[in-house]
Amino acid sequence: MAELRFDKMHGAGNDFVVLDLRAVERDIDAGTARHLADRRRGVGCDQLLIVRRPQAANSLARYEIRNADGSAAGQCGNGARCIALYLAMRGETPGDPFILESPAGPVETVRCADGEFEIDMGEPVFEPERIPLALEATGTRYRIDSPWGELAFDAASMGNPHALIQVEDIEQAPLETTGAWLGRNPVFPEGCNVGFTQIIDRQNIRLRVFERGAGETPACGSGACAAVAMLRRKNLVDDTVNVFLPGGHLVIKWRERDRVKMKGPAVHVFSGSLRWNDET
Ligand SMILES: N[C@H](CCC[C@H](N)C(=O)O)C(=O)O
């Protein structure tokens, strides 16, 4: 029998099981991740966040991400804020900005006066081969034939792949059909998180994301970063944008050729421990 202590947390409703494995270097395989993420047989979450000892001298901790389907992910914006809160709750964070190591590279974290966290999420990547996306843009967008007709989208990486489809009415966005279809289409060799956005004005957008390995989540931090960068690059929004997702509100800042800053909430819900027969 295995026993694991965990913390249940969320960032704008995107929920996580946090496992602090800094003292016990053990792997968490895809099957274990799926078990922990199972909302009936396990604890239940969109992603599993595994806290590891830092590798870089100037970082507080390293984190790994597993989606609910057990697949590994390269970045998790809402998760980064939750790890920052997790460390702050243990009195491990200094007053000034501190570095966390994500699979996509270092992210700098600041606790704001209102208790939220601002994370420097790094630079967005637009080159298709680095997303990766096996498609060339036609004009300023990518176009692909789908069962529902031609689909036009933008694409970028924040350390994980994102596509963005603009819609007139976010409530009617076809996440479970078009979103699911594009997210596992072979043009994205590693799959993709598919965002649907309705632009309200230059400082406000609505966003829903069908996430790779998790389905529609209440919020997606890296997806919000990618969406603002893609829209800013086409001069459809300003440098600072309120992103309204079903689970909450994030503030994203990006100037061309700069790093994306994301500000948002993090909540600790409960701690617990789980025993199960890990030979399953
Ligand atoms: N919810 C996360 C994204 C998880 C990314 C994962 N779905 C993938 O890239 O496979 C966020 O707040 O950024």
PDB file of C-alpha atoms and ligand atoms in Angstrom:
ATOM      1  CA  MET A   1       0.000   0.000   0.000  1.00  0.00           C
ATOM      2  CA  ALA A   2       1.163   3.547  -0.808  1.00  0.00           C
ATOM      3  CA  GLU A   3       0.375   6.655   1.232  1.00  0.00           C
ATOM      4  CA  LEU A   4       0.769  10.128  -0.231  1.00  0.00           C
ATOM      5  CA  ARG A   5       0.028  13.488   1.350  1.00  0.00           C
ATOM      6  CA  PHE A   6      -1.428  16.005  -1.086  1.00  0.00           C
ATOM      7  CA  ASP A   7      -2.818  19.535  -1.195  1.00  0.00           C
ATOM      8  CA  LYS A   8      -5.881  20.408  -3.251  1.00  0.00           C
ATOM      9  CA  MET A   9      -5.657  23.879  -4.817  1.00  0.00           C
ATOM     10  CA  HIS A  10      -7.095  25.879  -7.700  1.00  0.00           C
ATOM     11  CA  GLY A  11      -6.356  28.939  -9.793  1.00  0.00           C
ATOM     12  CA  ALA A  12      -9.590  30.524 -11.094  1.00  0.00           C
ATOM     13  CA  GLY A  13     -11.266  27.122 -10.804  1.00  0.00           C
ATOM     14  CA  ASN A  14      -8.561  25.183 -12.709  1.00  0.00           C
ATOM     15  CA  ASP A  15      -7.935  22.601 -10.015  1.00  0.00           C
ATOM     16  CA  PHE A  16      -4.829  20.746  -8.983  1.00  0.00           C
ATOM     17  CA  VAL A  17      -3.554  18.005  -6.730  1.00  0.00           C
ATOM     18  CA  VAL A  18      -0.170  19.191  -5.442  1.00  0.00           C
ATOM     19  CA  LEU A  19       2.334  16.523  -4.410  1.00  0.00           C
ATOM     20  CA  ASP A  20       5.443  17.765  -2.609  1.00  0.00           C
ATOM     21  CA  LEU A  21       8.068  15.176  -3.489  1.00  0.00           C
ATOM     22  CA  ARG A  22      11.128  17.236  -2.483  1.00  0.00           C
ATOM     23  CA  ALA A  23      11.923  14.836   0.342  1.00  0.00           C
ATOM     24  CA  VAL A  24      11.127  11.623  -1.517  1.00  0.00           C
ATOM     25  CA  GLU A  25      12.526  11.409  -5.027  1.00  0.00           C
ATOM     26  CA  ARG A  26       9.916   9.117  -6.541  1.00  0.00           C
ATOM     27  CA  ASP A  27       8.427   9.088 -10.021  1.00  0.00           C
ATOM     28  CA  ILE A  28       4.736   9.586 -10.611  1.00  0.00           C
ATOM     29  CA  ASP A  29       3.843   7.618 -13.711  1.00  0.00           C
ATOM     30  CA  ALA A  30       0.876   8.256 -16.009  1.00  0.00           C
ATOM     31  CA  GLY A  31      -1.239   5.601 -14.306  1.00  0.00           C
ATOM     32  CA  THR A  32      -0.705   7.118 -10.862  1.00  0.00           C
ATOM     33  CA  ALA A  33      -1.483  10.575 -12.223  1.00  0.00           C
ATOM     34  CA  ARG A  34      -4.730   9.313 -13.762  1.00  0.00           C
ATOM     35  CA  HIS A  35      -5.681   7.657 -10.486  1.00  0.00           C
ATOM     36  CA  LEU A  36      -5.079  10.815  -8.447  1.00  0.00           C
ATOM     37  CA  ALA A  37      -6.942  12.931 -10.995  1.00  0.00           C
ATOM     38  CA  ASP A  38      -9.945  10.581 -11.065  1.00  0.00           C
ATOM     39  CA  ARG A  39     -12.896  12.513  -9.615  1.00  0.00           C
ATOM     40  CA  ARG A  40     -14.568   9.288  -8.342  1.00  0.00           C
ATOM     41  CA  ARG A  41     -11.780   6.893  -7.425  1.00  0.00           C
ATOM     42  CA  GLY A  42      -9.006   9.366  -6.599  1.00  0.00           C
ATOM     43  CA  VAL A  43      -8.893  12.981  -5.421  1.00  0.00           C
ATOM     44  CA  GLY A  44      -9.886  14.670  -8.688  1.00  0.00           C
ATOM     45  CA  CYS A  45      -8.127  17.466 -10.592  1.00  0.00           C
ATOM     46  CA  ASP A  46      -7.416  18.930 -14.034  1.00  0.00           C
ATOM     47  CA  GLN A  47      -3.677  18.641 -13.497  1.00  0.00           C
ATOM     48  CA  LEU A  48      -1.288  17.066 -10.993  1.00  0.00           C
ATOM     49  CA  LEU A  49       1.526  19.413  -9.881  1.00  0.00           C
ATOM     50  CA  ILE A  50       4.640  17.698  -8.563  1.00  0.00           C
ATOM     51  CA  VAL A  51       7.006  19.877  -6.492  1.00  0.00           C
ATOM     52  CA  ARG A  52      10.655  18.859  -6.764  1.00  0.00           C
ATOM     53  CA  ARG A  53      13.922  20.113  -5.270  1.00  0.00           C
ATOM     54  CA  PRO A  54      15.382  23.029  -7.292  1.00  0.00           C
ATOM     55  CA  GLN A  55      18.173  22.382  -9.789  1.00  0.00           C
ATOM     56  CA  ALA A  56      19.149  26.029 -10.398  1.00  0.00           C
ATOM     57  CA  ALA A  57      20.972  27.867  -7.597  1.00  0.00           C
ATOM     58  CA  ASN A  58      18.594  30.839  -7.686  1.00  0.00           C
ATOM     59  CA  SER A  59      15.309  28.956  -7.717  1.00  0.00           C
ATOM     60  CA  LEU A  60      13.050  28.015  -4.829  1.00  0.00           C
ATOM     61  CA  ALA A  61      11.612  24.816  -6.326  1.00  0.00           C
ATOM     62  CA  ARG A  62      11.026  22.954  -9.566  1.00  0.00           C
ATOM     63  CA  TYR A  63       7.629  21.672 -10.719  1.00  0.00           C
ATOM     64  CA  GLU A  64       6.332  19.042 -13.115  1.00  0.00           C
ATOM     65  CA  ILE A  65       2.848  18.864 -14.592  1.00  0.00           C
ATOM     66  CA  ARG A  66       0.695  15.898 -15.474  1.00  0.00           C
ATOM     67  CA  ASN A  67      -2.728  16.255 -17.084  1.00  0.00           C
ATOM     68  CA  ALA A  68      -5.734  14.307 -15.849  1.00  0.00           C
ATOM     69  CA  ASP A  69      -5.145  11.754 -18.651  1.00  0.00           C
ATOM     70  CA  GLY A  70      -1.636  11.155 -17.298  1.00  0.00           C
ATOM     71  CA  SER A  71       0.193  13.014 -20.099  1.00  0.00           C
ATOM     72  CA  ALA A  72       3.024  15.412 -19.224  1.00  0.00           C
ATOM     73  CA  ALA A  73       2.669  19.136 -19.917  1.00  0.00           C
ATOM     74  CA  GLY A  74       5.313  21.801 -20.454  1.00  0.00           C
ATOM     75  CA  GLN A  75       3.637  24.673 -18.640  1.00  0.00           C
ATOM     76  CA  CYS A  76       0.759  25.467 -16.284  1.00  0.00           C
ATOM     77  CA  GLY A  77       0.143  29.132 -15.497  1.00  0.00           C
ATOM     78  CA  ASN A  78      -2.612  28.656 -12.914  1.00  0.00           C
ATOM     79  CA  GLY A  79      -0.507  25.892 -11.405  1.00  0.00           C
ATOM     80  CA  ALA A  80       2.551  28.141 -11.054  1.00  0.00           C
ATOM     81  CA  ARG A  81       0.513  30.557  -8.932  1.00  0.00           C
ATOM     82  CA  CYS A  82      -0.730  27.669  -6.766  1.00  0.00           C
ATOM     83  CA  ILE A  83       2.823  26.411  -6.184  1.00  0.00           C
ATOM     84  CA  ALA A  84       3.847  29.936  -5.208  1.00  0.00           C
ATOM     85  CA  LEU A  85       0.988  29.988  -2.669  1.00  0.00           C
ATOM     86  CA  TYR A  86       1.876  26.486  -1.459  1.00  0.00           C
ATOM     87  CA  LEU A  87       5.447  27.622  -0.709  1.00  0.00           C
ATOM     88  CA  ALA A  88       4.269  30.924   0.809  1.00  0.00           C
ATOM     89  CA  MET A  89       1.916  29.036   3.161  1.00  0.00           C
ATOM     90  CA  ARG A  90       4.982  27.187   4.450  1.00  0.00           C
ATOM     91  CA  GLY A  91       6.902  30.402   4.964  1.00  0.00           C
ATOM     92  CA  GLU A  92       9.396  29.376   2.302  1.00  0.00           C
ATOM     93  CA  THR A  93       9.073  32.417   0.053  1.00  0.00           C
ATOM     94  CA  PRO A  94      11.243  35.527   0.400  1.00  0.00           C
ATOM     95  CA  GLY A  95       9.629  38.971   0.311  1.00  0.00           C
ATOM     96  CA  ASP A  96      11.013  39.826  -3.105  1.00  0.00           C
ATOM     97  CA  PRO A  97      10.386  38.091  -6.449  1.00  0.00           C
ATOM     98  CA  PHE A  98      11.412  34.442  -6.496  1.00  0.00           C
ATOM     99  CA  ILE A  99      12.113  31.941  -9.249  1.00  0.00           C
ATOM    100  CA  LEU A 100      10.310  28.650  -9.851  1.00  0.00           C
ATOM    101  CA  GLU A 101      11.609  26.157 -12.418  1.00  0.00           C
ATOM    102  CA  SER A 102       8.938  24.939 -14.828  1.00  0.00           C
ATOM    103  CA  PRO A 103       9.443  22.322 -17.563  1.00  0.00           C
ATOM    104  CA  ALA A 104       9.410  25.301 -19.977  1.00  0.00           C
ATOM    105  CA  GLY A 105      12.111  27.175 -18.060  1.00  0.00           C
ATOM    106  CA  PRO A 106      12.301  29.583 -15.109  1.00  0.00           C
ATOM    107  CA  VAL A 107       9.286  31.699 -14.180  1.00  0.00           C
ATOM    108  CA  GLU A 108       9.639  34.701 -11.847  1.00  0.00           C
ATOM    109  CA  THR A 109       6.910  35.036  -9.211  1.00  0.00           C
ATOM    110  CA  VAL A 110       5.780  38.051  -7.167  1.00  0.00           C
ATOM    111  CA  ARG A 111       3.129  38.127  -4.480  1.00  0.00           C
ATOM    112  CA  CYS A 112       0.895  41.168  -5.022  1.00  0.00           C
ATOM    113  CA  ALA A 113      -0.569  43.387  -2.284  1.00  0.00           C
ATOM    114  CA  ASP A 114      -4.032  41.940  -2.968  1.00  0.00           C
ATOM    115  CA  GLY A 115      -2.794  38.395  -2.268  1.00  0.00           C
ATOM    116  CA  GLU A 116      -2.751  37.367  -5.912  1.00  0.00           C
ATOM    117  CA  PHE A 117       0.427  36.334  -7.713  1.00  0.00           C
ATOM    118  CA  GLU A 118       2.030  37.830 -10.797  1.00  0.00           C
ATOM    119  CA  ILE A 119       4.087  35.388 -12.846  1.00  0.00           C
ATOM    120  CA  ASP A 120       6.576  36.221 -15.602  1.00  0.00           C
ATOM    121  CA  MET A 121       5.678  33.399 -17.983  1.00  0.00           C
ATOM    122  CA  GLY A 122       8.446  34.004 -20.490  1.00  0.00           C
ATOM    123  CA  GLU A 123       8.282  34.831 -24.180  1.00  0.00           C
ATOM    124  CA  PRO A 124       5.598  33.410 -26.479  1.00  0.00           C
ATOM    125  CA  VAL A 125       6.826  31.365 -29.429  1.00  0.00           C
ATOM    126  CA  PHE A 126       5.170  31.725 -32.829  1.00  0.00           C
ATOM    127  CA  GLU A 127       7.419  29.722 -35.159  1.00  0.00           C
ATOM    128  CA  PRO A 128       5.310  26.687 -36.209  1.00  0.00           C
ATOM    129  CA  GLU A 129       8.214  24.245 -35.889  1.00  0.00           C
ATOM    130  CA  ARG A 130       8.667  25.273 -32.246  1.00  0.00           C
ATOM    131  CA  ILE A 131       4.989  25.043 -31.249  1.00  0.00           C
ATOM    132  CA  PRO A 132       5.067  22.358 -32.804  1.00  0.00           C
ATOM    133  CA  LEU A 133       2.638  22.760 -35.699  1.00  0.00           C
ATOM    134  CA  ALA A 134       3.119  20.974 -39.015  1.00  0.00           C
ATOM    135  CA  LEU A 135       1.352  23.619 -41.131  1.00  0.00           C
ATOM    136  CA  GLU A 136       2.332  26.831 -42.897  1.00  0.00           C
ATOM    137  CA  ALA A 137       0.276  29.967 -42.310  1.00  0.00           C
ATOM    138  CA  THR A 138      -1.766  31.270 -45.227  1.00  0.00           C
ATOM    139  CA  GLY A 139      -1.728  35.023 -44.760  1.00  0.00           C
ATOM    140  CA  THR A 140      -1.832  35.814 -41.061  1.00  0.00           C
ATOM    141  CA  ARG A 141      -3.604  32.637 -39.942  1.00  0.00           C
ATOM    142  CA  TYR A 142      -3.505  28.870 -40.239  1.00  0.00           C
ATOM    143  CA  ARG A 143      -6.291  27.233 -42.171  1.00  0.00           C
ATOM    144  CA  ILE A 144      -7.390  23.601 -42.134  1.00  0.00           C
ATOM    145  CA  ASP A 145     -10.374  21.695 -43.513  1.00  0.00           C
ATOM    146  CA  SER A 146     -12.514  20.280 -40.721  1.00  0.00           C
ATOM    147  CA  PRO A 147     -15.766  18.264 -40.621  1.00  0.00           C
ATOM    148  CA  TRP A 148     -17.487  21.631 -39.961  1.00  0.00           C
ATOM    149  CA  GLY A 149     -15.886  23.468 -42.891  1.00  0.00           C
ATOM    150  CA  GLU A 150     -12.663  25.460 -43.177  1.00  0.00           C
ATOM    151  CA  LEU A 151     -11.184  26.359 -39.797  1.00  0.00           C
ATOM    152  CA  ALA A 152      -8.960  29.449 -39.360  1.00  0.00           C
ATOM    153  CA  PHE A 153      -6.857  29.716 -36.208  1.00  0.00           C
ATOM    154  CA  ASP A 154      -3.755  31.239 -34.674  1.00  0.00           C
ATOM    155  CA  ALA A 155      -1.100  29.239 -32.822  1.00  0.00           C
ATOM    156  CA  ALA A 156       1.644  29.882 -30.283  1.00  0.00           C
ATOM    157  CA  SER A 157       3.556  28.143 -27.502  1.00  0.00           C
ATOM    158  CA  MET A 158       4.093  29.216 -23.900  1.00  0.00           C
ATOM    159  CA  GLY A 159       6.107  26.064 -23.345  1.00  0.00           C
ATOM    160  CA  ASN A 160       2.977  24.151 -24.279  1.00  0.00           C
ATOM    161  CA  PRO A 161       1.060  24.329 -27.560  1.00  0.00           C
ATOM    162  CA  HIS A 162      -1.985  26.600 -27.969  1.00  0.00           C
ATOM    163  CA  ALA A 163      -4.379  27.290 -30.823  1.00  0.00           C
ATOM    164  CA  LEU A 164      -6.834  30.199 -30.782  1.00  0.00           C
ATOM    165  CA  ILE A 165     -10.145  30.476 -32.642  1.00  0.00           C
ATOM    166  CA  GLN A 166     -12.066  33.761 -32.629  1.00  0.00           C
ATOM    167  CA  VAL A 167     -15.856  33.474 -32.168  1.00  0.00           C
ATOM    168  CA  GLU A 168     -18.729  35.963 -32.060  1.00  0.00           C
ATOM    169  CA  ASP A 169     -20.428  34.326 -29.060  1.00  0.00           C
ATOM    170  CA  ILE A 170     -18.270  32.502 -26.515  1.00  0.00           C
ATOM    171  CA  GLU A 171     -21.338  30.765 -25.058  1.00  0.00           C
ATOM    172  CA  GLN A 172     -21.820  28.939 -28.372  1.00  0.00           C
ATOM    173  CA  ALA A 173     -18.139  28.046 -28.882  1.00  0.00           C
ATOM    174  CA  PRO A 174     -17.828  24.425 -30.143  1.00  0.00           C
ATOM    175  CA  LEU A 175     -15.246  23.196 -27.619  1.00  0.00           C
ATOM    176  CA  GLU A 176     -16.416  19.560 -27.453  1.00  0.00           C
ATOM    177  CA  THR A 177     -16.496  19.202 -31.260  1.00  0.00           C
ATOM    178  CA  THR A 178     -14.138  21.584 -33.058  1.00  0.00           C
ATOM    179  CA  GLY A 179     -11.937  22.095 -29.990  1.00  0.00           C
ATOM    180  CA  ALA A 180     -11.498  18.398 -29.315  1.00  0.00           C
ATOM    181  CA  TRP A 181     -10.978  17.667 -33.035  1.00  0.00           C
ATOM    182  CA  LEU A 182      -8.278  20.322 -33.554  1.00  0.00           C
ATOM    183  CA  GLY A 183      -6.563  19.516 -30.244  1.00  0.00           C
ATOM    184  CA  ARG A 184      -5.790  15.979 -31.370  1.00  0.00           C
ATOM    185  CA  ASN A 185      -5.361  16.693 -35.093  1.00  0.00           C
ATOM    186  CA  PRO A 186      -2.062  15.380 -36.534  1.00  0.00           C
ATOM    187  CA  VAL A 187      -1.079  18.925 -37.611  1.00  0.00           C
ATOM    188  CA  PHE A 188      -0.237  19.298 -33.903  1.00  0.00           C
ATOM    189  CA  PRO A 189       2.157  16.344 -33.489  1.00  0.00           C
ATOM    190  CA  GLU A 190       2.158  16.763 -29.699  1.00  0.00           C
ATOM    191  CA  GLY A 191      -1.535  17.723 -29.455  1.00  0.00           C
ATOM    192  CA  CYS A 192      -2.736  21.193 -28.487  1.00  0.00           C
ATOM    193  CA  ASN A 193      -4.776  23.261 -26.044  1.00  0.00           C
ATOM    194  CA  VAL A 194      -7.537  24.957 -28.070  1.00  0.00           C
ATOM    195  CA  GLY A 195      -8.801  28.364 -26.946  1.00  0.00           C
ATOM    196  CA  PHE A 196     -11.948  30.108 -28.172  1.00  0.00           C
ATOM    197  CA  THR A 197     -12.056  33.852 -27.657  1.00  0.00           C
ATOM    198  CA  GLN A 198     -14.643  36.603 -27.998  1.00  0.00           C
ATOM    199  CA  ILE A 199     -13.046  40.045 -28.153  1.00  0.00           C
ATOM    200  CA  ILE A 200     -15.107  42.513 -26.085  1.00  0.00           C
ATOM    201  CA  ASP A 201     -12.810  45.490 -26.719  1.00  0.00           C
ATOM    202  CA  ARG A 202      -9.053  46.243 -26.803  1.00  0.00           C
ATOM    203  CA  GLN A 203      -8.684  45.693 -23.049  1.00  0.00           C
ATOM    204  CA  ASN A 204     -11.163  42.869 -22.440  1.00  0.00           C
ATOM    205  CA  ILE A 205     -11.626  39.404 -23.920  1.00  0.00           C
ATOM    206  CA  ARG A 206     -13.546  36.283 -22.966  1.00  0.00           C
ATOM    207  CA  LEU A 207     -11.787  32.924 -23.289  1.00  0.00           C
ATOM    208  CA  ARG A 208     -12.700  29.260 -22.957  1.00  0.00           C
ATOM    209  CA  VAL A 209     -10.101  26.509 -23.400  1.00  0.00           C
ATOM    210  CA  PHE A 210     -10.423  22.852 -24.345  1.00  0.00           C
ATOM    211  CA  GLU A 211      -7.208  21.630 -22.761  1.00  0.00           C
ATOM    212  CA  ARG A 212      -4.970  18.850 -24.020  1.00  0.00           C
ATOM    213  CA  GLY A 213      -5.295  15.942 -21.609  1.00  0.00           C
ATOM    214  CA  ALA A 214      -8.058  17.501 -19.505  1.00  0.00           C
ATOM    215  CA  GLY A 215     -10.913  18.767 -21.694  1.00  0.00           C
ATOM    216  CA  GLU A 216     -12.617  22.106 -20.987  1.00  0.00           C
ATOM    217  CA  THR A 217     -11.256  23.612 -17.786  1.00  0.00           C
ATOM    218  CA  PRO A 218     -12.657  26.646 -15.892  1.00  0.00           C
ATOM    219  CA  ALA A 219      -9.454  28.549 -16.674  1.00  0.00           C
ATOM    220  CA  CYS A 220      -6.120  28.107 -18.453  1.00  0.00           C
ATOM    221  CA  GLY A 221      -3.314  30.477 -17.482  1.00  0.00           C
ATOM    222  CA  SER A 222      -0.872  29.598 -20.255  1.00  0.00           C
ATOM    223  CA  GLY A 223      -3.828  29.685 -22.653  1.00  0.00           C
ATOM    224  CA  ALA A 224      -4.699  33.226 -21.523  1.00  0.00           C
ATOM    225  CA  CYS A 225      -1.047  34.272 -22.041  1.00  0.00           C
ATOM    226  CA  ALA A 226      -0.939  32.711 -25.496  1.00  0.00           C
ATOM    227  CA  ALA A 227      -4.292  34.235 -26.487  1.00  0.00           C
ATOM    228  CA  VAL A 228      -3.283  37.794 -25.554  1.00  0.00           C
ATOM    229  CA  ALA A 229       0.081  37.434 -27.310  1.00  0.00           C
ATOM    230  CA  MET A 230      -1.591  36.159 -30.498  1.00  0.00           C
ATOM    231  CA  LEU A 231      -4.213  38.925 -30.452  1.00  0.00           C
ATOM    232  CA  ARG A 232      -1.713  41.680 -29.527  1.00  0.00           C
ATOM    233  CA  ARG A 233       0.588  40.615 -32.371  1.00  0.00           C
ATOM    234  CA  LYS A 234      -2.336  41.306 -34.757  1.00  0.00           C
ATOM    235  CA  ASN A 235      -3.029  44.605 -32.982  1.00  0.00           C
ATOM    236  CA  LEU A 236      -6.515  43.442 -31.969  1.00  0.00           C
ATOM    237  CA  VAL A 237      -5.909  44.255 -28.263  1.00  0.00           C
ATOM    238  CA  ASP A 238      -3.686  46.569 -26.173  1.00  0.00           C
ATOM    239  CA  ASP A 239      -0.638  45.642 -24.042  1.00  0.00           C
ATOM    240  CA  THR A 240      -2.722  44.910 -20.935  1.00  0.00           C
ATOM    241  CA  VAL A 241      -5.840  42.752 -21.236  1.00  0.00           C
ATOM    242  CA  ASN A 242      -8.454  41.486 -18.792  1.00  0.00           C
ATOM    243  CA  VAL A 243      -9.112  37.849 -19.686  1.00  0.00           C
ATOM    244  CA  PHE A 244     -12.490  36.615 -18.454  1.00  0.00           C
ATOM    245  CA  LEU A 245     -12.671  32.817 -18.259  1.00  0.00           C
ATOM    246  CA  PRO A 246     -15.572  30.749 -16.907  1.00  0.00           C
ATOM    247  CA  GLY A 247     -13.713  30.231 -13.612  1.00  0.00           C
ATOM    248  CA  GLY A 248     -12.334  33.721 -13.088  1.00  0.00           C
ATOM    249  CA  HIS A 249     -10.368  36.738 -14.271  1.00  0.00           C
ATOM    250  CA  LEU A 250      -6.685  36.980 -15.167  1.00  0.00           C
ATOM    251  CA  VAL A 251      -4.755  40.117 -16.168  1.00  0.00           C
ATOM    252  CA  ILE A 252      -2.247  39.503 -18.943  1.00  0.00           C
ATOM    253  CA  LYS A 253       0.416  42.007 -20.047  1.00  0.00           C
ATOM    254  CA  TRP A 254       2.560  41.652 -23.155  1.00  0.00           C
ATOM    255  CA  ARG A 255       4.610  43.995 -25.297  1.00  0.00           C
ATOM    256  CA  GLU A 256       6.022  42.622 -28.570  1.00  0.00           C
ATOM    257  CA  ARG A 257       9.363  40.785 -28.085  1.00  0.00           C
ATOM    258  CA  ASP A 258       8.883  40.946 -24.316  1.00  0.00           C
ATOM    259  CA  ARG A 259       7.924  38.373 -21.706  1.00  0.00           C
ATOM    260  CA  VAL A 260       4.269  37.720 -20.851  1.00  0.00           C
ATOM    261  CA  LYS A 261       3.124  38.690 -17.341  1.00  0.00           C
ATOM    262  CA  MET A 262       0.069  36.959 -15.859  1.00  0.00           C
ATOM    263  CA  LYS A 263      -1.671  38.086 -12.645  1.00  0.00           C
ATOM    264  CA  GLY A 264      -4.349  36.012 -10.954  1.00  0.00           C
ATOM    265  CA  PRO A 265      -5.626  34.204  -7.846  1.00  0.00           C
ATOM    266  CA  ALA A 266      -4.501  31.023  -6.128  1.00  0.00           C
ATOM    267  CA  VAL A 267      -6.546  29.181  -3.513  1.00  0.00           C
ATOM    268  CA  HIS A 268      -5.692  26.370  -1.104  1.00  0.00           C
ATOM    269  CA  VAL A 269      -8.799  24.219  -0.579  1.00  0.00           C
ATOM    270  CA  PHE A 270      -7.680  21.331   1.678  1.00  0.00           C
ATOM    271  CA  SER A 271      -4.831  18.963   2.564  1.00  0.00           C
ATOM    272  CA  GLY A 272      -5.219  15.235   2.726  1.00  0.00           C
ATOM    273  CA  SER A 273      -3.582  11.876   2.360  1.00  0.00           C
ATOM    274  CA  LEU A 274      -4.383   9.026   0.057  1.00  0.00           C
ATOM    275  CA  ARG A 275      -3.668   5.315   0.542  1.00  0.00           C
ATOM    276  CA  TRP A 276      -4.054   2.908  -2.329  1.00  0.00           C
ATOM    277  CA  ASN A 277      -2.591  -0.261  -3.683  1.00  0.00           C
ATOM    278  CA  ASP A 278      -0.046   1.207  -6.073  1.00  0.00           C
ATOM    279  CA  GLU A 279       0.520  -2.124  -7.773  1.00  0.00           C
ATOM    280  CA  THR A 280      -2.649  -1.373  -9.766  1.00  0.00           C
TER     281      THR A 280
HETATM  282  N1  LIG B   1      -4.333  24.640 -17.080  1.00  0.00           N
HETATM  283  C1  LIG B   1      -2.939  24.952 -17.357  1.00  0.00           C
HETATM  284  C2  LIG B   1      -2.497  24.428 -18.696  1.00  0.00           C
HETATM  285  C3  LIG B   1      -2.152  23.000 -18.634  1.00  0.00           C
HETATM  286  C4  LIG B   1      -1.571  22.623 -19.960  1.00  0.00           C
HETATM  287  C5  LIG B   1      -1.885  21.214 -20.373  1.00  0.00           C
HETATM  288  N2  LIG B   1      -3.301  21.026 -20.639  1.00  0.00           N
HETATM  289  C6  LIG B   1      -1.090  20.849 -21.614  1.00  0.00           C
HETATM  290  O1  LIG B   1      -0.412  21.733 -22.162  1.00  0.00           O
HETATM  291  O2  LIG B   1      -1.155  19.676 -21.990  1.00  0.00           O
HETATM  292  C7  LIG B   1      -2.636  26.431 -17.258  1.00  0.00           C
HETATM  293  O3  LIG B   1      -3.226  27.092 -16.393  1.00  0.00           O
HETATM  294  O4  LIG B   1      -1.769  26.926 -18.014  1.00  0.00           O
END
